[in-house]
XYZ file of C-alpha atoms in Angstrom:
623
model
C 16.538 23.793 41.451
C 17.574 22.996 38.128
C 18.433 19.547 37.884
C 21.294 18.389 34.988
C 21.916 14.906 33.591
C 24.938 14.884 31.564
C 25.620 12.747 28.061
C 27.116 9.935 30.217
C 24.244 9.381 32.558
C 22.284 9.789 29.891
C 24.148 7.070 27.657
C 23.953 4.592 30.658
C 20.524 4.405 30.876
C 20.207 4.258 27.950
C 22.401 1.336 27.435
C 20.790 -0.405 30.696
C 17.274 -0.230 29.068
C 18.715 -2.000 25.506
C 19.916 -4.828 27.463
C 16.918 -5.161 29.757
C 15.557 -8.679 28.978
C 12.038 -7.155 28.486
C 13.838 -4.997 25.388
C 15.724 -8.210 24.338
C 12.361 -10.226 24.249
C 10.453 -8.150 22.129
C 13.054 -7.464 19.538
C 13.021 -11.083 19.147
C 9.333 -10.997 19.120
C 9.346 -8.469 15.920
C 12.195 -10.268 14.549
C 10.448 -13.476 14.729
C 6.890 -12.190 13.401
C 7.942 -9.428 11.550
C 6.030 -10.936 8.519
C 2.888 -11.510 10.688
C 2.822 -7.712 11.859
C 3.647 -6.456 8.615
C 0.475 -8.312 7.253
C -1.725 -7.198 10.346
C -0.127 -4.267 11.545
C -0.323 -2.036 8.003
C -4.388 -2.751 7.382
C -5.016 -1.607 10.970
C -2.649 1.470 10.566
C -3.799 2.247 7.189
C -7.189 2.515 8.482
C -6.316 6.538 9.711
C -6.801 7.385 6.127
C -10.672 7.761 7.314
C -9.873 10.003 9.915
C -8.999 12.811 7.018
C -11.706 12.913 5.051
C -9.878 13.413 1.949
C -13.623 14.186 -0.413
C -16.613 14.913 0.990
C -18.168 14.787 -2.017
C -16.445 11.176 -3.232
C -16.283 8.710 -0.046
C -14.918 6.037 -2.843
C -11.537 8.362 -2.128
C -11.297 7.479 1.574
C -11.428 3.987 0.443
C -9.330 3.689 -2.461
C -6.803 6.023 -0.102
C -6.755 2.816 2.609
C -6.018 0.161 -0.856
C -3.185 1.682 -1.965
C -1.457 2.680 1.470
C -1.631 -0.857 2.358
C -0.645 -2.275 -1.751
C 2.050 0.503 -1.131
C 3.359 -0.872 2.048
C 3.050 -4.025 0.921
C 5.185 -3.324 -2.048
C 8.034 -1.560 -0.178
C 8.763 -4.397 2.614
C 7.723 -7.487 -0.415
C 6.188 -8.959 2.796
C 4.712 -10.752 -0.299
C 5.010 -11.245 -3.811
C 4.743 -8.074 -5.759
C 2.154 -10.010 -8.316
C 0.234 -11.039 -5.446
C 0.139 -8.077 -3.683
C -1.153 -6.261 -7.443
C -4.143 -8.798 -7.271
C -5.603 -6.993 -4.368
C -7.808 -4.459 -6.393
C -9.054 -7.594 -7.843
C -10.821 -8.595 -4.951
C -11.218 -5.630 -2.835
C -12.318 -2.804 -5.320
C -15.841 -4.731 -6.306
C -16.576 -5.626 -2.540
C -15.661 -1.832 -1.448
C -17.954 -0.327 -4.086
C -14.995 1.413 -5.711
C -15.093 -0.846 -9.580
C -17.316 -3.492 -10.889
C -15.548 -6.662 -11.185
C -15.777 -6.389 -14.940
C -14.277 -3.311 -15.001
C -11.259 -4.096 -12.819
C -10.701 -7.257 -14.570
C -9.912 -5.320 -17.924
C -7.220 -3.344 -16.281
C -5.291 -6.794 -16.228
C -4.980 -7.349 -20.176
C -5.902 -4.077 -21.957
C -4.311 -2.618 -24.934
C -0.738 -1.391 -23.354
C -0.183 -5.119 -21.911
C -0.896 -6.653 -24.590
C 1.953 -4.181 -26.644
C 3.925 -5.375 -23.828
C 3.378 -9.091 -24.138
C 3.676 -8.952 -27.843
C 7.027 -7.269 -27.997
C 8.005 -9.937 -25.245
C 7.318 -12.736 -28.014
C 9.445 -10.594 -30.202
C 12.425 -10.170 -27.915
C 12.538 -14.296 -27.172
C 12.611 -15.018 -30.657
C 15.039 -12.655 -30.945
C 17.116 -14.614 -27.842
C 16.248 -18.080 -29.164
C 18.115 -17.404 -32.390
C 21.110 -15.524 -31.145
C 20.388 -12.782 -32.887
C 20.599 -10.372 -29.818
C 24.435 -12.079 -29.386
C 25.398 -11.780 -32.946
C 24.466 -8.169 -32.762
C 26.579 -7.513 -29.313
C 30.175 -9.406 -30.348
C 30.006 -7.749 -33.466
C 29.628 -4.067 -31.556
C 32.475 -5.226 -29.795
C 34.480 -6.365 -32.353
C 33.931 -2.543 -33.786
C 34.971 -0.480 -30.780
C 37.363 -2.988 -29.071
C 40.244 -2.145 -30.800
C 40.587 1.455 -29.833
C 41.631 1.237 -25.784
C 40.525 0.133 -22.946
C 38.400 2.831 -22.178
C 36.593 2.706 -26.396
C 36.184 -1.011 -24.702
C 34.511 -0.226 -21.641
C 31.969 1.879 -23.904
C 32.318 -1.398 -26.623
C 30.419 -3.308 -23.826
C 27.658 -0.168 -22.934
C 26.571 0.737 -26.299
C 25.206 -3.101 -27.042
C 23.830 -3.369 -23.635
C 22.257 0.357 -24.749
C 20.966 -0.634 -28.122
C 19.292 -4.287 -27.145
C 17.840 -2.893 -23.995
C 15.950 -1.137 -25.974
C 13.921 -3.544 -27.184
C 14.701 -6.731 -25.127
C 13.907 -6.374 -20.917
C 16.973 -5.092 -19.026
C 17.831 -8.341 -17.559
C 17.605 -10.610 -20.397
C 20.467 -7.999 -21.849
C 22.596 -7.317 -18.934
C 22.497 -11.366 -18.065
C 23.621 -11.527 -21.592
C 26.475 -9.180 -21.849
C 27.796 -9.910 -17.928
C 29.175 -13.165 -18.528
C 31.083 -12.711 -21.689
C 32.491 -9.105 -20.197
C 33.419 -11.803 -17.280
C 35.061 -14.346 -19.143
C 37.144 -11.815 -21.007
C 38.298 -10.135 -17.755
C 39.212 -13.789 -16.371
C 40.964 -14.245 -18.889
C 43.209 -11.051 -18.443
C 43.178 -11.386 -14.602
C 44.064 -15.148 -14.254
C 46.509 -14.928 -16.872
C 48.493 -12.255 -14.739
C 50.343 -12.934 -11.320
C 52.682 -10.541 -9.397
C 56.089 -12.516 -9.570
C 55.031 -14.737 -12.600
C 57.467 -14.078 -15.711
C 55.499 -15.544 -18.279
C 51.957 -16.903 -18.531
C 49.973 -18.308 -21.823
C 47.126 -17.418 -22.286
C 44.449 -20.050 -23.769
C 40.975 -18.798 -24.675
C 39.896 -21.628 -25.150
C 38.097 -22.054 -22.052
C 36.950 -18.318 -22.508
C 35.178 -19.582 -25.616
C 33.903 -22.391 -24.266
C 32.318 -20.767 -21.034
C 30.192 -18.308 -23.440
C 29.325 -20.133 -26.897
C 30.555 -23.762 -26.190
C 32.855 -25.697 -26.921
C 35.488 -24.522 -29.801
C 38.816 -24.915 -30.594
C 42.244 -23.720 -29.677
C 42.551 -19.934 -30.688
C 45.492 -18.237 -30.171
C 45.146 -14.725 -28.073
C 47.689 -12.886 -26.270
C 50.548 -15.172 -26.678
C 52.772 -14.095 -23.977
C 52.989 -11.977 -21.069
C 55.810 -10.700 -18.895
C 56.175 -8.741 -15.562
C 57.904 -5.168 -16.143
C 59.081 -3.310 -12.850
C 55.844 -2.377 -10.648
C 54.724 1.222 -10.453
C 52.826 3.211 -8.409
C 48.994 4.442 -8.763
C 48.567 6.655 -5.808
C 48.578 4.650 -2.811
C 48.512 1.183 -4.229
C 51.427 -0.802 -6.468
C 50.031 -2.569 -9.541
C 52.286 -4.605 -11.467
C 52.837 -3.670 -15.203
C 53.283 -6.353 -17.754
C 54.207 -6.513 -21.519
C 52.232 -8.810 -23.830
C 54.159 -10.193 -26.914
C 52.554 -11.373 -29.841
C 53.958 -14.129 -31.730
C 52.697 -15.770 -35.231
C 52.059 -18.719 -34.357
C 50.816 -20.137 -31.346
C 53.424 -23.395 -31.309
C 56.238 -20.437 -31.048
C 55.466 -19.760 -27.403
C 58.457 -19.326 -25.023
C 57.553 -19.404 -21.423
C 60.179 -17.365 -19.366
C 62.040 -18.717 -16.344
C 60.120 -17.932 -12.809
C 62.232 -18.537 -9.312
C 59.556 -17.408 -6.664
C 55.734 -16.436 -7.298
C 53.271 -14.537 -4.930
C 49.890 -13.872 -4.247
C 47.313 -11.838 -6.231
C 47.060 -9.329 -3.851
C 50.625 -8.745 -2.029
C 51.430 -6.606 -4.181
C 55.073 -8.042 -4.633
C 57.093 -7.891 -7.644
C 60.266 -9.015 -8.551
C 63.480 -7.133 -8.700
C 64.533 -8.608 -12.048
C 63.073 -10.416 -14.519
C 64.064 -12.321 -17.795
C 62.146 -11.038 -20.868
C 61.972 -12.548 -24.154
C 62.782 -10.453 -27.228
C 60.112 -9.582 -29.975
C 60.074 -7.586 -33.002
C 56.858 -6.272 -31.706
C 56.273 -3.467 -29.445
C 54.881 -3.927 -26.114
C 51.862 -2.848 -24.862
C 51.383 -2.560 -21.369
C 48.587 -4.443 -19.093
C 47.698 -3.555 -15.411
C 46.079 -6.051 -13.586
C 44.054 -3.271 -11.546
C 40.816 -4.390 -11.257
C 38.976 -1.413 -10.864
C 38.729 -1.748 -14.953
C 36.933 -5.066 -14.124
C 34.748 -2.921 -11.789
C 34.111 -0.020 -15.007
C 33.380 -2.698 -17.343
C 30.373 -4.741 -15.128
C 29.205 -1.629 -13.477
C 28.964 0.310 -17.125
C 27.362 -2.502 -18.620
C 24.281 -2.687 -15.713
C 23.746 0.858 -16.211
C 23.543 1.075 -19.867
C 21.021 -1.688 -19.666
C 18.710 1.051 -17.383
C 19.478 3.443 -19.075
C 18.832 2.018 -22.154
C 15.188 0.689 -21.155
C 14.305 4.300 -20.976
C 14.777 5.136 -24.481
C 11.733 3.100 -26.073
C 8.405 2.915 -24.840
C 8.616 -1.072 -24.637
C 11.824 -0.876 -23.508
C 10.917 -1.011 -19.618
C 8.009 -1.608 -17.405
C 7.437 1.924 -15.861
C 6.709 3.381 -19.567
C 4.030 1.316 -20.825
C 2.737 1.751 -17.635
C 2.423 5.642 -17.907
C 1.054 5.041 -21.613
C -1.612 3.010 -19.934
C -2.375 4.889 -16.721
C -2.341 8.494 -19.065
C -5.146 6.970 -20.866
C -7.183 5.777 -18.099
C -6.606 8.943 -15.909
C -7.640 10.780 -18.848
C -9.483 9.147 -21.350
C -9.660 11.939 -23.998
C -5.532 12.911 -23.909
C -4.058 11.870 -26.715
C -2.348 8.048 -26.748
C 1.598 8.130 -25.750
C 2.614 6.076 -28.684
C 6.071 4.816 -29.520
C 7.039 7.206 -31.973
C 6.267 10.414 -29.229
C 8.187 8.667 -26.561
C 11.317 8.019 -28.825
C 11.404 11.455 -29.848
C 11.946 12.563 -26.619
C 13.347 9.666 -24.483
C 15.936 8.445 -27.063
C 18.369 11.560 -27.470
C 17.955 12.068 -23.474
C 19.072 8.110 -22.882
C 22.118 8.678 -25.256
C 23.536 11.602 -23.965
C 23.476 9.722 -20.801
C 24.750 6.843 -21.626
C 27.810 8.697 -22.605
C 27.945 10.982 -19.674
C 27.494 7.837 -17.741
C 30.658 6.204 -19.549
C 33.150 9.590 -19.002
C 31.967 8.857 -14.813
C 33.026 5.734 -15.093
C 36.069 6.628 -17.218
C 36.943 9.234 -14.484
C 36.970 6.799 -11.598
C 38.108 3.739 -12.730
C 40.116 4.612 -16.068
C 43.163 4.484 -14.771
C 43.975 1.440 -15.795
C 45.669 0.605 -18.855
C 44.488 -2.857 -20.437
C 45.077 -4.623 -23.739
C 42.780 -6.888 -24.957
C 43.641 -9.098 -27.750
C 40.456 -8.813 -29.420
C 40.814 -12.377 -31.291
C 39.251 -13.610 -28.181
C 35.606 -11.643 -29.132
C 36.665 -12.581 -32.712
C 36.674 -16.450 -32.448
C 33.350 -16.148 -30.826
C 32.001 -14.309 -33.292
C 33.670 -16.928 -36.042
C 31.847 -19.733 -33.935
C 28.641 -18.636 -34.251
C 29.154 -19.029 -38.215
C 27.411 -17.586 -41.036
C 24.090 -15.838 -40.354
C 21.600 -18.667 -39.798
C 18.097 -18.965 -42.211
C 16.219 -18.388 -38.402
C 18.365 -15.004 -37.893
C 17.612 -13.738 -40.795
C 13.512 -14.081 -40.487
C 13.734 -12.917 -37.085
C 16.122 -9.838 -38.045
C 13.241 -9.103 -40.924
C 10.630 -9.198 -38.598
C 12.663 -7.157 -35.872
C 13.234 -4.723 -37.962
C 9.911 -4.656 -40.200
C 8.061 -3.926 -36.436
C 10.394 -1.159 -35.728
C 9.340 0.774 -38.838
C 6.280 -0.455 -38.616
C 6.069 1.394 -34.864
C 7.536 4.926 -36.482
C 5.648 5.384 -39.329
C 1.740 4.084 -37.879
C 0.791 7.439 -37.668
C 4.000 10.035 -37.535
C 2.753 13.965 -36.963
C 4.930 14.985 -40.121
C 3.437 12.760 -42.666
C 0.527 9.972 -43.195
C 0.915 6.817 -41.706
C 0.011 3.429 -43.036
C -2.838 3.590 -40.854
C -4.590 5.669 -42.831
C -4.645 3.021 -45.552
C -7.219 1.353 -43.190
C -11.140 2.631 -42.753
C -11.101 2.663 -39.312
C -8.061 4.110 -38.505
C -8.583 4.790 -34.909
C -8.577 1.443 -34.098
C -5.416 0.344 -34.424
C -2.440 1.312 -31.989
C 1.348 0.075 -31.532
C -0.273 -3.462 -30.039
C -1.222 -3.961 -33.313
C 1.569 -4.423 -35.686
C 3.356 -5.929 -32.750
C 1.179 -9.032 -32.523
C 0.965 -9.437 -36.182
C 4.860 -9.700 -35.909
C 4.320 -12.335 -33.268
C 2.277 -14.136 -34.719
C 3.667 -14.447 -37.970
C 6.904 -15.876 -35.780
C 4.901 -18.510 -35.121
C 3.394 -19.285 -38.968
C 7.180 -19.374 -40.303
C 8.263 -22.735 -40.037
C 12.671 -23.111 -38.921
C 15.334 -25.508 -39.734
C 15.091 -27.056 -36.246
C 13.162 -30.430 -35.586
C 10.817 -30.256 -33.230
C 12.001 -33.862 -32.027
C 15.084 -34.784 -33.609
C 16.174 -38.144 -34.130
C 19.425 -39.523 -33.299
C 20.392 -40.190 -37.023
C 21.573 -36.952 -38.935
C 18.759 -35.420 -41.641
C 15.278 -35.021 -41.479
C 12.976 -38.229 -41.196
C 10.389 -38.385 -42.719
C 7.045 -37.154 -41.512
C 9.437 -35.293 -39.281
C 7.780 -31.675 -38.337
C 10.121 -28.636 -38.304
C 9.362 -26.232 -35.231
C 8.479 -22.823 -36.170
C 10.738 -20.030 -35.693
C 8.459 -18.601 -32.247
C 7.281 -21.657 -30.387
C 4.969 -21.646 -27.525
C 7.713 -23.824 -25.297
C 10.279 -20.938 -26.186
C 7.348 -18.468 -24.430
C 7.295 -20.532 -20.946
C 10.033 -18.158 -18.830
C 7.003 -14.975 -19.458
C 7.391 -12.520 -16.423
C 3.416 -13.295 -15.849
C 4.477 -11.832 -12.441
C 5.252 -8.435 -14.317
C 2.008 -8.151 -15.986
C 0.409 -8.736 -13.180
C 2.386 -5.882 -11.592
C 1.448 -3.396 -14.603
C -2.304 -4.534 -14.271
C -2.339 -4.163 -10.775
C -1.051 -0.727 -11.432
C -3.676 0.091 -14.054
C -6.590 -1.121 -11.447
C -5.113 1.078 -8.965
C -4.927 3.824 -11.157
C -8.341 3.411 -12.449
C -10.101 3.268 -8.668
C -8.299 6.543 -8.512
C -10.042 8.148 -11.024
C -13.527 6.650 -10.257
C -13.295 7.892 -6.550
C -11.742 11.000 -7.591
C -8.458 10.216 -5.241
C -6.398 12.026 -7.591
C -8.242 15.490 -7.181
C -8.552 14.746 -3.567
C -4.650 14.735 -3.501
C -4.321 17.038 -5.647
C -6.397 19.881 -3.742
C -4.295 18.770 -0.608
C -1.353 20.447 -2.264
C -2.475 23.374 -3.468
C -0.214 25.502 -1.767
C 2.410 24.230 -3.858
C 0.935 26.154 -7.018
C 2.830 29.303 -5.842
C 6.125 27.446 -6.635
C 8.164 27.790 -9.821
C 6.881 25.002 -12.437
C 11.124 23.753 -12.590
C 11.567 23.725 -8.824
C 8.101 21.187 -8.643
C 9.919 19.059 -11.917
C 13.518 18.901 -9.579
C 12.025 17.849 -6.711
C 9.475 15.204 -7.823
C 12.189 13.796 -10.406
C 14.996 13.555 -7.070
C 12.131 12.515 -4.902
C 11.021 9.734 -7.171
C 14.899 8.493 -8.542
C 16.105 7.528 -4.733
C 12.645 6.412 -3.632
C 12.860 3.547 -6.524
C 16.314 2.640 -4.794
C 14.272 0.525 -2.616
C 11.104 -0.207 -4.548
C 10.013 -1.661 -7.784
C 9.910 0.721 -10.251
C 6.728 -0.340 -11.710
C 5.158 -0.452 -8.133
C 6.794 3.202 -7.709
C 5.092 4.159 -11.289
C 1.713 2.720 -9.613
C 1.804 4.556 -6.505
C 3.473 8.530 -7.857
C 1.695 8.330 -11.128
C -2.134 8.974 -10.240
C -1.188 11.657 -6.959
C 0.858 13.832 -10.143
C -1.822 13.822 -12.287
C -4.310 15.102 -9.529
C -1.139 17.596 -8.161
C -1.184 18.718 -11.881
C -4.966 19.312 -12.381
C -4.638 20.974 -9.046
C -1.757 23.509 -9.790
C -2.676 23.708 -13.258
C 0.578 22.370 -14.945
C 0.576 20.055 -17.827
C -0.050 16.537 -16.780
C 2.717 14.994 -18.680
C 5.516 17.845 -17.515
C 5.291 16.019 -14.428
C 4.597 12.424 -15.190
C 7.024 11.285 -17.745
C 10.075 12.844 -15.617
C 8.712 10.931 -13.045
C 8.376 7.123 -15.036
C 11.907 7.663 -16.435
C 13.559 8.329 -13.047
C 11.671 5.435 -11.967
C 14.554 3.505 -14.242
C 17.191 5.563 -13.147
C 18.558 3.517 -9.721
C 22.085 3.392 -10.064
C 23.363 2.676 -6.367
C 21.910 -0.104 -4.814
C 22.363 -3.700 -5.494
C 18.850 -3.913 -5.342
C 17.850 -1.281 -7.127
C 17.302 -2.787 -10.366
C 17.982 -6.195 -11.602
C 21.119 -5.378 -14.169
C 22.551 -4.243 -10.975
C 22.018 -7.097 -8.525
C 23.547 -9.321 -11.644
C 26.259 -7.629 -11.850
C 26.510 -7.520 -7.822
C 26.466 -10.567 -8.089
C 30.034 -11.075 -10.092
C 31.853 -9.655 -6.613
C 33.830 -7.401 -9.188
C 32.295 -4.626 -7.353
C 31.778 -3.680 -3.924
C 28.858 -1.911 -2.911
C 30.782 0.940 -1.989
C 31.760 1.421 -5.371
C 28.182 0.758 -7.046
C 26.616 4.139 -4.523
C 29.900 6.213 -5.329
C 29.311 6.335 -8.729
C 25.620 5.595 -8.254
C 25.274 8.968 -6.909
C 26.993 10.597 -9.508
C 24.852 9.246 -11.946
C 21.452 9.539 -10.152
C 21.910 13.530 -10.382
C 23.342 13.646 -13.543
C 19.800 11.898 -14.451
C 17.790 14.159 -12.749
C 19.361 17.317 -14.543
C 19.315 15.956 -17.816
C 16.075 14.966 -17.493
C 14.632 18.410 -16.076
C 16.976 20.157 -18.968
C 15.179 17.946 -21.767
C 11.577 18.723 -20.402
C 12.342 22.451 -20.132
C 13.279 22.719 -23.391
C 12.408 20.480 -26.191
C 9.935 18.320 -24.009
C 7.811 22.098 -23.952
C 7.647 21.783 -27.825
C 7.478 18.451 -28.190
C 4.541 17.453 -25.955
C 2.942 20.615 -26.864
C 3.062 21.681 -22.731
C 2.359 25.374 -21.908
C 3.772 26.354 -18.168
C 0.820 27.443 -16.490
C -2.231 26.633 -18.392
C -3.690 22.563 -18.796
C -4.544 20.992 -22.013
C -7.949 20.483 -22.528
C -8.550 16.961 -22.484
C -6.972 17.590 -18.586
């Protein structure tokens, strides 16, 4: 006899084991000691690595396979710090017979970190002075004045353009709070059922550059009748603008309602003016475009340079250690390809965000960006030594050693010595030789006292907010990735999936690039870089593809998490405002996580081929 259990039955015992107490005791168990089992649990797991015998020829592989699953694991669930968790080739490699100590300890402050500490020293001098700030109001005060859309783009293309050369987060916790102010500004200063409201900046001012005086913005506002935006009713106003801010006339208001009712009244009393209105809804789904756009311009911008983000100096690095006789990824290479793929996508990225939240029609009085800019005052002696040395490291970077022309490194005898590290600490430390305006302890009286020492323009107390837990990340990385070419991991892996050499070269680019852009949704993208970087240089030795067709795609989409709160940094600070929802953040997220992919597969197929001299089919031959 065939015996039958239907759904129901089924669902009821199920339901009778969940609330069991034996069930309910050891999900509080794990809930309790989920950090203990995590720290126990993954070594002893990670230990069925040995049961595959990935080389029988290296046994180093089996045991540089068990360090990384468990520095992998480790990573994903942050059972502890990333840093510390990067300082476990450190001890283990030497003991397991995988590195001498010597040679692990290198990985920690070699060439590549050092490019990446140096333009670190450039970036804070570049934040101490304002420079960075100057540089984003006056962006604004260019593209501000066309719409509300030109000014959703106003606050991405600054974000864009300093990313490049300061860390994502230093930019987007930059631009976030003076987009907010702005849009507090505009949504405070407009209530359903309110005639008339003034509108001081002041305060706006004041919470971004200090205190400042009165400066006269939009002078006044007044409710037109609501209208309808699909489902929901947004209330319309016209702003006025008067010549003088004494000349304010505040209209007469009989009831008032809440910010989100949605009631307007029937009638209202509007004051004349000469001028013609412009019209202002209060929707704030353009608050949601403009925080949104700015944390993904700051990723997206990080991509464009090779100092611009972790992940690529990290692939600079790991591409010489994996192979020591490629040629060096230097800044010049990367920007040729990486900067006219970032840009296109930064504006692809603004039309999304255009499309779903640009609706909205906003007028900003852009006097508002203007007295800030008017506050910071003439270009300071400091700003201009910095801006000089900015720049002078830039050019510096282009022309070392361009492939259409000598560089200036062939003014030197040994010419193979010097690499983008180079000219970047000379910057640095020339920052520190220049001495500033500033007292190092000022007195109370006004002038300079004398014997009274001037600080220099880079000072070591300016340097004491380093991401030391970063470069231990990207050192960590470079240890792991040198155990896996010393125990031959990387070939091991890479003969594992042979069978994928049959596939099309752009079908293997598509999937790692996907693969690797929502995997870094949940994990660091440096630790991501670490992990995906050494297997696609073995896959690529293995199905004889160029190294780099598959390992730059991969770093960039390492920087492309646009969904989760988490993601990235720029996004969890702009999470953070509660102008978006995270709803919102995966909707258009999505959208721009496969927009990224495709772009990025489109540039390697076609002028990443020529650029990176890559031949489908056939490996270099320092590979």
């Amino acid at each position: 006899d065939l015996s039958y259990s239907s759904p129901m039955a089924s669902t009821g015992v199920l339901d009778s084991i969940i609330n069991s107490p034996q069930y309910q005791a050891t999900v509080k168990f794990v809930s309790e000691n989920k950090r203990s089992l995590i720290l126990v649990g993954v070594p002893i797991l990670s230990l069925i690595v040995f049961a595959f015998d990935l080389s029988a020829e290296h046994r180093l592989a089996d045991r540089t396979a068990y360090v990384t699953c468990i520095m992998a694991a480790w990573w994903l669930t942050e059972v502890i710090p990333f840093a510390a968790t990067a300082l476990i080739p450190a001890a283990v490699f030497p003991i397991m017979g995988i590195l001498k100590a010597t040679d692990v300890a290198k990985q920690y402050f070699n060439d590549t970190l050092l490019l990446f500490f140096g333009s670190y020293l450039v970036a804070i001098s570049v934040q101490e002075w304002n420079l960075h700030k100057r540089i984003a109001l006056r962006l604004l005060l260019i593209s501000g004045h066309r719409g509300p859309k030109a000014l959703i783009l106003g606050f991405m293309l600054p974000t864009f353009l300093l990313s490049m050369w300061i860390s994502n987060t230093a930019t987007a916790a930059l631009m976030i709070p003076i987009a907010c102010a702005l849009l507090d500004r505009i949504r405070n200063s407009v209530r359903p059922g309110q005639i008339t409201q003034e509108i001081d900046l002041t305060r706006f001012s004041e919470s971004v550059m200090g205190a400042s005086p009165a400066v006269p913005s939009m002078d006044n506002i007044h409710l037109l009748d609501d209208e309808r935006d699909g489902d929901s009713i947004h209330p319309s106003i016209q702003v006025y603008e008067h010549s003088s801010f004494d000349s304010l006339r505040r209209g007469d208001s009989k009831s008032e309602s809440s910010h989100g009712d949605g009631v307007v009244p029937e009638s209202t009393d509007l004051v004349e003016s000469p001028l013609n209105p412009v019209e202002l809804d209060v929707d704030r789904s353009y608050e949601t475009a403009v925080v949104i756009g700015i944390a993904y311009a700051a990723s997206i911008g990080g991509t464009a340079t090779l100092t611009g983000t972790g992940p690529n100096l990290l692939l600079s690095g790991m591409l010489a250690e994996l192979f020591p006789s490629a040629p060096r990824l230097d800044f010049m290479s990367w920007f040729a390809f990486a900067f006219p793929l970032a840009l296109v996508f930064l504006f692809l990225a603004w039309a999304v965000l255009c499309f779903h939240y640009g609706k909205t029609r906003v007028h900003v009085d852009m006097q508002a960006i203007q007295a800030q800019y008017e506050e910071m005052g003439d270009v300071s002696y400091e700003e201009k030594v910095v801006a000089a040395h900015f720049f002078a490291l830039i050019i510096l970077w282009f022309t070392r050693d361009p492939d259409f022309a000598p560089g200036w490194s062939n003014l030197f005898p040994f010419k193979s010595y010097i690499s983008d590290a180079t000219p970047c600490l000379a910057v640095a430390v020339s920052l520190f030789l220049i001495p500033s305006k500033r007292l190092k302890h000022p007195s109370k009286s006004s002038g300079r006292a004398a014997g009274q020492e001037c600080m220099a323009i880079l000072d070591w107390e300016m340097t004491r907010d380093l991401p030391w837990d970063i470069f231990l990340l990207m050192g960590g990385g470079f240890a792991l990735s040198a155990g896996f070419r010393e125990s031959q991991l990387s070939s091991a892996i890479g003969n594992s999936l042979l069978h994928l050499k049959s596939l099309p070269a752009i079908l293997i680019l598509l999937v790692v690039s996907t693969v690797v852009c929502f995997l870094t949704e949940l994990t660091s993208n440096v630790a991501t870089t670490s992990i995906i970087v050494p297997i696609l240089a073995g896959l690529a030795k293995t199905i004889k593809v160029h190294p780099l067709f598959l390992m730059i795609p991969a770093t960039i989409s390492c920087s492309y998490a646009f969904m989760l709160p988490v993601a990235t940094p720029p996004n969890a600070i702009a999470f953070s405002t509660h102008r978006i929802t995270i709803k919102q953040m995966m909707r258009s997220g999505i959208y721009l996580n496969l927009i990224g992919i495709v772009l990025l597969c489109l540039a390697m197929m076609t002028y990443g081929l020529t650029l990176f001299n890559i031949r489908l089919g056939s490996l270099p031959e320092w590979a």
